[in-house]
GROMACS .gro file of C-alpha atoms in nm:
model
  381
    1MET     CA    1  -0.715  -0.937  -4.645
    2ASN     CA    2  -0.662  -0.846  -4.277
    3GLN     CA    3  -0.544  -1.146  -4.076
    4PRO     CA    4  -0.694  -1.211  -3.730
    5SER     CA    5  -0.459  -1.130  -3.445
    6PHE     CA    6  -0.536  -1.445  -3.247
    7SER     CA    7  -0.589  -1.811  -3.331
    8TYR     CA    8  -0.910  -2.001  -3.276
    9TRP     CA    9  -0.751  -2.168  -2.974
   10GLU     CA   10  -0.647  -1.836  -2.824
   11GLN     CA   11  -0.992  -1.690  -2.881
   12GLN     CA   12  -1.165  -1.986  -2.716
   13THR     CA   13  -0.922  -2.023  -2.427
   14PHE     CA   14  -0.831  -1.667  -2.337
   15PHE     CA   15  -1.094  -1.433  -2.482
   16SER     CA   16  -1.426  -1.607  -2.440
   17GLN     CA   17  -1.654  -1.444  -2.186
   18TYR     CA   18  -1.547  -1.414  -1.823
   19ASP     CA   19  -1.767  -1.408  -1.517
   20VAL     CA   20  -1.550  -1.140  -1.353
   21ILE     CA   21  -1.264  -0.928  -1.481
   22ILE     CA   22  -1.055  -0.733  -1.232
   23ILE     CA   23  -0.855  -0.430  -1.344
   24GLY     CA   24  -0.528  -0.404  -1.149
   25SER     CA   25  -0.304  -0.680  -1.014
   26GLY     CA   26  -0.201  -0.516  -0.689
   27ILE     CA   27  -0.287  -0.639  -0.341
   28VAL     CA   28  -0.653  -0.538  -0.373
   29GLY     CA   29  -0.712  -0.688  -0.715
   30LEU     CA   30  -0.539  -1.019  -0.648
   31SER     CA   31  -0.703  -1.050  -0.305
   32ALA     CA   32  -1.042  -0.999  -0.467
   33ALA     CA   33  -0.963  -1.267  -0.726
   34MET     CA   34  -0.848  -1.506  -0.452
   35HIS     CA   35  -1.164  -1.460  -0.248
   36LEU     CA   36  -1.393  -1.501  -0.549
   37LYS     CA   37  -1.222  -1.825  -0.652
   38THR     CA   38  -1.209  -1.975  -0.304
   39GLN     CA   39  -1.580  -1.904  -0.256
   40GLN     CA   40  -1.694  -2.015  -0.603
   41ALA     CA   41  -1.426  -2.220  -0.776
   42HIS     CA   42  -1.622  -2.251  -1.102
   43LEU     CA   43  -1.602  -1.878  -1.176
   44LYS     CA   44  -1.398  -1.776  -1.478
   45ILE     CA   45  -1.189  -1.481  -1.365
   46ALA     CA   46  -0.922  -1.267  -1.529
   47VAL     CA   47  -0.699  -0.992  -1.395
   48LEU     CA   48  -0.579  -0.725  -1.638
   49GLU     CA   49  -0.262  -0.533  -1.547
   50LYS     CA   50  -0.119  -0.253  -1.758
   51GLY     CA   51   0.236  -0.301  -1.630
   52PHE     CA   52   0.495  -0.574  -1.647
   53LEU     CA   53   0.451  -0.578  -1.267
   54PRO     CA   54   0.173  -0.409  -1.065
   55SER     CA   55   0.181  -0.043  -1.163
   56GLY     CA   56   0.090   0.134  -0.841
   57ALA     CA   57   0.254   0.076  -0.504
   58SER     CA   58   0.198  -0.292  -0.426
   59THR     CA   59   0.549  -0.395  -0.533
   60LYS     CA   60   0.705  -0.058  -0.456
   61ASN     CA   61   0.604   0.016  -0.096
   62ALA     CA   62   0.838   0.005   0.203
   63GLY     CA   63   0.689  -0.309   0.355
   64PHE     CA   64   0.555  -0.157   0.677
   65ALA     CA   65   0.292  -0.371   0.851
   66CYS     CA   66   0.158  -0.077   1.048
   67PHE     CA   67  -0.167   0.092   1.150
   68GLY     CA   68  -0.038   0.443   1.224
   69SER     CA   69   0.221   0.626   1.432
   70VAL     CA   70   0.130   0.851   1.727
   71THR     CA   71   0.150   1.179   1.534
   72GLU     CA   72  -0.025   1.026   1.233
   73LEU     CA   73  -0.314   0.901   1.446
   74LEU     CA   74  -0.343   1.232   1.630
   75SER     CA   75  -0.354   1.420   1.299
   76GLU     CA   76  -0.624   1.185   1.168
   77ILE     CA   77  -0.830   1.228   1.486
   78LYS     CA   78  -0.814   1.605   1.451
   79SER     CA   79  -0.934   1.586   1.091
   80PHE     CA   80  -1.184   1.300   1.102
   81GLY     CA   81  -1.278   1.238   1.464
   82GLU     CA   82  -1.202   0.974   1.723
   83GLU     CA   83  -1.472   0.724   1.619
   84THR     CA   84  -1.369   0.727   1.251
   85VAL     CA   85  -1.004   0.670   1.337
   86PHE     CA   86  -1.085   0.396   1.589
   87ASN     CA   87  -1.289   0.210   1.327
   88LEU     CA   88  -1.021   0.256   1.065
   89VAL     CA   89  -0.744   0.129   1.293
   90ALA     CA   90  -0.964  -0.175   1.356
   91LYS     CA   91  -0.988  -0.225   0.982
   92ARG     CA   92  -0.612  -0.181   0.930
   93MET     CA   93  -0.539  -0.440   1.198
   94LYS     CA   94  -0.796  -0.681   1.055
   95GLY     CA   95  -0.647  -0.626   0.709
   96LEU     CA   96  -0.298  -0.716   0.830
   97LYS     CA   97  -0.438  -1.026   0.998
   98THR     CA   98  -0.611  -1.121   0.671
   99LEU     CA   99  -0.288  -1.075   0.474
  100ARG     CA  100  -0.096  -1.299   0.714
  101GLU     CA  101  -0.368  -1.564   0.714
  102ASN     CA  102  -0.397  -1.563   0.334
  103LEU     CA  103  -0.027  -1.606   0.263
  104GLY     CA  104   0.145  -1.714   0.585
  105ASP     CA  105   0.416  -1.529   0.774
  106ASN     CA  106   0.703  -1.724   0.618
  107ALA     CA  107   0.593  -1.645   0.263
  108ILE     CA  108   0.591  -1.271   0.328
  109SER     CA  109   0.886  -1.266   0.574
  110PHE     CA  110   0.667  -1.108   0.840
  111GLU     CA  111   0.856  -0.995   1.151
  112GLN     CA  112   0.708  -0.809   1.443
  113LYS     CA  113   1.017  -0.620   1.553
  114GLY     CA  114   0.815  -0.319   1.664
  115GLY     CA  115   0.821   0.029   1.522
  116TYR     CA  116   0.956   0.366   1.636
  117GLU     CA  117   0.862   0.728   1.587
  118LEU     CA  118   1.139   0.989   1.592
  119PHE     CA  119   1.116   1.345   1.723
  120LEU     CA  120   1.392   1.590   1.634
  121ASN     CA  121   1.518   1.861   1.866
  122SER     CA  122   1.349   2.114   1.637
  123ASP     CA  123   1.003   1.957   1.695
  124LYS     CA  124   0.941   2.083   2.050
  125SER     CA  125   0.565   2.145   2.032
  126LYS     CA  126   0.494   1.829   1.832
  127THR     CA  127   0.708   1.626   2.072
  128GLU     CA  128   0.522   1.756   2.376
  129GLU     CA  129   0.182   1.684   2.220
  130ALA     CA  130   0.279   1.333   2.115
  131PHE     CA  131   0.432   1.226   2.446
  132SER     CA  132   0.143   1.373   2.644
  133SER     CA  133  -0.101   1.175   2.423
  134ILE     CA  134   0.056   0.831   2.470
  135ASN     CA  135  -0.180   0.727   2.752
  136TYR     CA  136  -0.481   0.863   2.563
  137LEU     CA  137  -0.402   0.657   2.251
  138ASN     CA  138  -0.321   0.346   2.454
  139GLN     CA  139  -0.658   0.367   2.629
  140LEU     CA  140  -0.838   0.440   2.303
  141LEU     CA  141  -0.693   0.141   2.120
  142GLU     CA  142  -0.683  -0.110   2.407
  143PRO     CA  143  -1.021  -0.266   2.310
  144LEU     CA  144  -0.873  -0.350   1.969
  145THR     CA  145  -0.543  -0.491   2.089
  146ASN     CA  146  -0.582  -0.616   2.447
  147HIS     CA  147  -0.260  -0.424   2.515
  148THR     CA  148  -0.250  -0.155   2.782
  149ALA     CA  149   0.076  -0.008   2.652
  150ILE     CA  150   0.091  -0.021   2.274
  151PHE     CA  151   0.295   0.300   2.267
  152THR     CA  152   0.576   0.367   2.513
  153GLU     CA  153   0.846   0.632   2.553
  154VAL     CA  154   1.190   0.483   2.485
  155ASN     CA  155   1.424   0.783   2.479
  156ASP     CA  156   1.695   0.567   2.635
  157LYS     CA  157   1.728   0.381   2.302
  158ILE     CA  158   1.818   0.686   2.094
  159ALA     CA  159   2.190   0.638   2.151
  160ASP     CA  160   2.167   0.266   2.063
  161PHE     CA  161   2.054   0.351   1.712
  162GLY     CA  162   2.316   0.620   1.664
  163PHE     CA  163   2.071   0.892   1.567
  164ASN     CA  164   2.163   1.259   1.558
  165LYS     CA  165   1.936   1.555   1.645
  166VAL     CA  166   1.674   1.317   1.792
  167ASP     CA  167   1.531   1.418   2.130
  168GLY     CA  168   1.240   1.176   2.152
  169LEU     CA  169   1.150   0.820   2.057
  170ILE     CA  170   0.816   0.640   2.092
  171TYR     CA  171   0.793   0.263   2.049
  172ASN     CA  172   0.493   0.074   1.903
  173THR     CA  173   0.513  -0.286   2.020
  174LEU     CA  174   0.262  -0.414   1.762
  175GLU     CA  175   0.425  -0.287   1.444
  176GLY     CA  176   0.579  -0.530   1.198
  177GLN     CA  177   0.744  -0.546   0.860
  178ILE     CA  178   0.727  -0.767   0.551
  179ASP     CA  179   0.920  -0.832   0.233
  180THR     CA  180   0.705  -0.661  -0.029
  181GLY     CA  181   0.848  -0.856  -0.321
  182LYS     CA  182   0.794  -1.193  -0.153
  183MET     CA  183   0.441  -1.090  -0.055
  184MET     CA  184   0.342  -1.011  -0.411
  185GLN     CA  185   0.514  -1.320  -0.549
  186ALA     CA  186   0.324  -1.539  -0.301
  187LEU     CA  187  -0.003  -1.365  -0.385
  188LEU     CA  188   0.051  -1.403  -0.760
  189GLN     CA  189   0.140  -1.770  -0.724
  190LYS     CA  190  -0.161  -1.844  -0.507
  191VAL     CA  191  -0.405  -1.668  -0.738
  192ALA     CA  192  -0.260  -1.834  -1.048
  193ALA     CA  193  -0.281  -2.175  -0.879
  194LEU     CA  194  -0.652  -2.116  -0.825
  195GLY     CA  195  -0.697  -2.086  -1.201
  196VAL     CA  196  -0.722  -1.709  -1.237
  197ALA     CA  197  -0.587  -1.577  -1.569
  198ILE     CA  198  -0.347  -1.284  -1.522
  199PHE     CA  199  -0.265  -1.070  -1.825
  200ASN     CA  200   0.030  -0.833  -1.778
  201GLN     CA  201   0.113  -0.541  -2.006
  202CYS     CA  202  -0.254  -0.528  -2.097
  203LYS     CA  203  -0.369  -0.168  -2.059
  204VAL     CA  204  -0.742  -0.101  -2.043
  205LEU     CA  205  -0.834   0.179  -2.282
  206SER     CA  206  -1.211   0.188  -2.234
  207PHE     CA  207  -1.514  -0.019  -2.143
  208THR     CA  208  -1.874  -0.020  -2.260
  209GLU     CA  209  -2.180  -0.171  -2.098
  210GLU     CA  210  -2.404  -0.358  -2.343
  211GLY     CA  211  -2.694  -0.494  -2.144
  212GLU     CA  212  -2.556  -0.751  -1.899
  213ILE     CA  213  -2.228  -0.779  -2.088
  214ILE     CA  214  -1.932  -0.543  -2.043
  215MET     CA  215  -1.688  -0.505  -2.331
  216ILE     CA  216  -1.336  -0.410  -2.227
  217LYS     CA  217  -1.104  -0.267  -2.490
  218THR     CA  218  -0.733  -0.300  -2.414
  219ASP     CA  219  -0.422  -0.227  -2.615
  220SER     CA  220  -0.382  -0.603  -2.663
  221ALA     CA  221  -0.728  -0.756  -2.705
  222LEU     CA  222  -1.102  -0.720  -2.651
  223PHE     CA  223  -1.246  -0.890  -2.343
  224LYS     CA  224  -1.605  -0.968  -2.241
  225THR     CA  225  -1.732  -1.009  -1.887
  226ARG     CA  226  -2.044  -1.004  -1.675
  227LYS     CA  227  -1.881  -0.812  -1.389
  228ILE     CA  228  -1.590  -0.569  -1.383
  229VAL     CA  229  -1.399  -0.471  -1.068
  230PHE     CA  230  -1.173  -0.166  -1.069
  231ALA     CA  231  -0.886  -0.220  -0.824
  232THR     CA  232  -0.689   0.069  -0.968
  233ASN     CA  233  -0.629   0.290  -0.661
  234GLY     CA  234  -0.426   0.597  -0.772
  235PHE     CA  235  -0.504   0.534  -1.139
  236THR     CA  236  -0.882   0.514  -1.089
  237ASN     CA  237  -0.978   0.849  -1.240
  238GLN     CA  238  -0.813   0.756  -1.570
  239LEU     CA  239  -1.100   0.511  -1.633
  240LEU     CA  240  -1.360   0.645  -1.390
  241PRO     CA  241  -1.314   1.024  -1.402
  242GLU     CA  242  -1.622   1.080  -1.187
  243ILE     CA  243  -1.446   0.920  -0.887
  244ASN     CA  244  -1.254   1.163  -0.668
  245ILE     CA  245  -0.932   0.973  -0.603
  246LYS     CA  246  -0.605   1.160  -0.645
  247PRO     CA  247  -0.276   0.990  -0.727
  248ALA     CA  248   0.002   1.044  -0.476
  249ARG     CA  249   0.358   0.955  -0.565
  250GLY     CA  250   0.579   0.811  -0.293
  251GLN     CA  251   0.955   0.830  -0.348
  252VAL     CA  252   1.210   0.593  -0.197
  253LEU     CA  253   1.584   0.536  -0.187
  254ILE     CA  254   1.792   0.248  -0.061
  255THR     CA  255   2.155   0.241   0.047
  256GLU     CA  256   2.425  -0.006  -0.032
  257PRO     CA  257   2.482  -0.269   0.242
  258ILE     CA  258   2.619  -0.117   0.564
  259LYS     CA  259   2.848  -0.298   0.807
  260ASN     CA  260   2.730  -0.306   1.168
  261LEU     CA  261   2.401  -0.136   1.089
  262LYS     CA  262   2.242  -0.028   1.416
  263ILE     CA  263   1.883   0.036   1.316
  264ASN     CA  264   1.647  -0.260   1.350
  265GLY     CA  265   1.276  -0.239   1.277
  266THR     CA  266   1.056   0.028   1.122
  267TYR     CA  267   1.076   0.401   1.187
  268HIS     CA  268   0.842   0.696   1.127
  269TYR     CA  269   0.893   1.069   1.134
  270ASP     CA  270   0.665   1.374   1.091
  271GLU     CA  271   0.316   1.216   1.088
  272GLY     CA  272   0.440   0.930   0.873
  273TYR     CA  273   0.547   1.155   0.588
  274TYR     CA  274   0.897   1.009   0.629
  275TYR     CA  275   0.976   0.646   0.706
  276PHE     CA  276   1.272   0.412   0.704
  277ARG     CA  277   1.369   0.056   0.794
  278ASP     CA  278   1.645  -0.200   0.772
  279ILE     CA  279   1.647  -0.460   0.495
  280ASP     CA  280   1.940  -0.686   0.402
  281ASN     CA  281   2.182  -0.466   0.603
  282ARG     CA  282   2.064  -0.161   0.406
  283VAL     CA  283   1.854   0.140   0.498
  284LEU     CA  284   1.539   0.192   0.294
  285LEU     CA  285   1.409   0.547   0.336
  286GLY     CA  286   1.114   0.716   0.172
  287GLY     CA  287   0.854   0.990   0.186
  288GLY     CA  288   0.869   1.366   0.150
  289ARG     CA  289   0.559   1.423  -0.063
  290ASN     CA  290   0.452   1.686   0.192
  291LEU     CA  291   0.728   1.908   0.050
  292ASN     CA  292   0.511   1.963  -0.257
  293PHE     CA  293   0.175   1.786  -0.245
  294LYS     CA  294   0.063   1.923  -0.581
  295ALA     CA  295   0.373   1.814  -0.770
  296GLU     CA  296   0.351   1.466  -0.617
  297GLU     CA  297  -0.014   1.436  -0.721
  298SER     CA  298   0.113   1.249  -1.024
  299ASN     CA  299   0.082   0.916  -1.204
  300GLU     CA  300   0.436   0.948  -1.338
  301LEU     CA  301   0.678   0.696  -1.190
  302LYS     CA  302   0.987   0.909  -1.144
  303VAL     CA  303   1.195   1.063  -0.867
  304THR     CA  304   1.250   1.436  -0.820
  305THR     CA  305   1.553   1.633  -0.704
  306ILE     CA  306   1.377   1.826  -0.427
  307ILE     CA  307   1.249   1.515  -0.250
  308GLN     CA  308   1.554   1.296  -0.308
  309GLU     CA  309   1.779   1.569  -0.167
  310LYS     CA  310   1.556   1.594   0.141
  311LEU     CA  311   1.566   1.216   0.188
  312GLU     CA  312   1.945   1.217   0.161
  313GLN     CA  313   1.966   1.504   0.410
  314LEU     CA  314   1.755   1.310   0.660
  315LEU     CA  315   1.966   1.000   0.600
  316HIS     CA  316   2.302   1.171   0.650
  317ASP     CA  317   2.206   1.423   0.920
  318VAL     CA  318   1.977   1.213   1.138
  319VAL     CA  319   1.968   0.841   1.056
  320LEU     CA  320   2.333   0.765   0.975
  321PRO     CA  321   2.532   1.068   1.090
  322ASN     CA  322   2.907   1.080   1.031
  323GLN     CA  323   2.898   0.778   0.802
  324GLN     CA  324   3.002   0.752   0.440
  325VAL     CA  325   2.699   0.582   0.288
  326LYS     CA  326   2.624   0.541  -0.082
  327ILE     CA  327   2.277   0.531  -0.234
  328ASP     CA  328   2.232   0.215  -0.439
  329TYR     CA  329   1.915   0.311  -0.627
  330ARG     CA  330   1.586   0.502  -0.611
  331TRP     CA  331   1.228   0.446  -0.718
  332SER     CA  332   0.870   0.566  -0.674
  333GLY     CA  333   0.522   0.418  -0.645
  334ILE     CA  334   0.173   0.558  -0.695
  335MET     CA  335  -0.080   0.558  -0.409
  336GLY     CA  336  -0.441   0.673  -0.411
  337PHE     CA  337  -0.580   0.936  -0.170
  338GLY     CA  338  -0.919   1.098  -0.119
  339ASP     CA  339  -1.120   1.322   0.109
  340GLU     CA  340  -1.217   1.034   0.339
  341LEU     CA  341  -0.990   0.793   0.524
  342GLU     CA  342  -1.176   0.470   0.448
  343PRO     CA  343  -1.129   0.292   0.115
  344ILE     CA  344  -1.406   0.308  -0.144
  345ILE     CA  345  -1.564  -0.038  -0.161
  346LYS     CA  346  -1.886  -0.014  -0.355
  347LYS     CA  347  -2.103  -0.122  -0.643
  348LEU     CA  348  -2.116   0.176  -0.880
  349ARG     CA  349  -2.395   0.033  -1.096
  350ASN     CA  350  -2.504  -0.305  -1.232
  351GLY     CA  351  -2.194  -0.508  -1.308
  352VAL     CA  352  -1.944  -0.233  -1.218
  353TYR     CA  353  -1.757  -0.232  -0.886
  354LEU     CA  354  -1.480  -0.023  -0.731
  355ALA     CA  355  -1.224  -0.102  -0.459
  356ALA     CA  356  -0.969   0.177  -0.422
  357ARG     CA  357  -0.838   0.470  -0.213
  358CYS     CA  358  -0.617   0.303   0.046
  359ASN     CA  359  -0.467   0.639   0.148
  360GLY     CA  360  -0.112   0.508   0.175
  361MET     CA  361  -0.212   0.204   0.382
  362GLY     CA  362  -0.230  -0.056   0.106
  363VAL     CA  363  -0.034  -0.322   0.294
  364ALA     CA  364  -0.270  -0.293   0.591
  365LEU     CA  365  -0.595  -0.245   0.399
  366GLY     CA  366  -0.543  -0.417   0.064
  367SER     CA  367  -0.626  -0.777   0.153
  368LEU     CA  368  -0.944  -0.692   0.343
  369THR     CA  369  -1.051  -0.440   0.079
  370GLY     CA  370  -1.018  -0.705  -0.192
  371GLN     CA  371  -1.212  -0.954   0.015
  372GLU     CA  372  -1.492  -0.706   0.081
  373ILE     CA  373  -1.537  -0.606  -0.283
  374ALA     CA  374  -1.541  -0.974  -0.377
  375GLY     CA  375  -1.826  -1.016  -0.129
  376LEU     CA  376  -2.030  -0.751  -0.310
  377VAL     CA  377  -1.970  -0.922  -0.644
  378LEU     CA  378  -2.062  -1.266  -0.505
  379ALA     CA  379  -2.389  -1.126  -0.373
  380ASP     CA  380  -2.487  -1.031  -0.730
  381LEU     CA  381  -2.388  -1.354  -0.905
   0.00000   0.00000   0.00000
């Protein structure tokens, strides 16, 4: 005789029907759970996460509290238009404000040190375009920030940081940074304290809609719910293949601690495709997926030689020239990108909702995206 896998108590406590089940325990998924519970405390909510920790980029990102560098914004304006980018910057800024309000600056180690964008001596045309566009971007974004000079030229600081081959430096006074690990720990603790059940290492295999009930098959158990929210970002098309979201792997390295480290704050290079910052007297540096977009369109959490070598070259040639610096370790995270800049926040059909496609801006957009998808669910309850 086959024995049941779970006891009566387990079945009644953990696997009876839920009001809402959220797939994915990253910033979006947990923020959605938080908003649902704070608005309607009686709701029975579960979050299913396939990994031991969030599987995408929420615990693996660089911790930039940013809304876009000069060259990144200019590139987005060229591709999507001024109005679209203005509205999206507004959303990124509102999202960062929501994150800080939800968790508090101390809990996430938020610091507004400002951010910098580097221009190498080989980037003459890009440098000229960026510096000539500073006033334009400041005027464009002033209604959002009440700042007349968000971006400023600070070439006199290049020597202070000890950079090599850098001819230009633009400062963003509003950029900040967070501790990604502390942010996710605070978010997990807050959501759990609200009574949300979080199941880790619980991979969703499939789901079926049976009238008003949705059956979710995982590799651990069978769940029932009235509403299902996919907060799966770069992994979305594994369960919803009709949705055009492509995974994008971001690779990172971090150095051993460095005495008398000169860099302080967050730094961008080449339209945001490269980025670095200080953390615990170390340099965290990542990016490089533009070296091979197709190869980095992957759900596989690994690092590759071509990108890691480029990151090391940038580190040794530009960021920390003439210094003997050892790499402590390396990792990668999975983002979700699409043909449009804004996240997908929508009801797909009765009982099925999607909040994904943060386009590499999960820290800025995740909290607000989760809150907005929760609003759609609440409207249907």
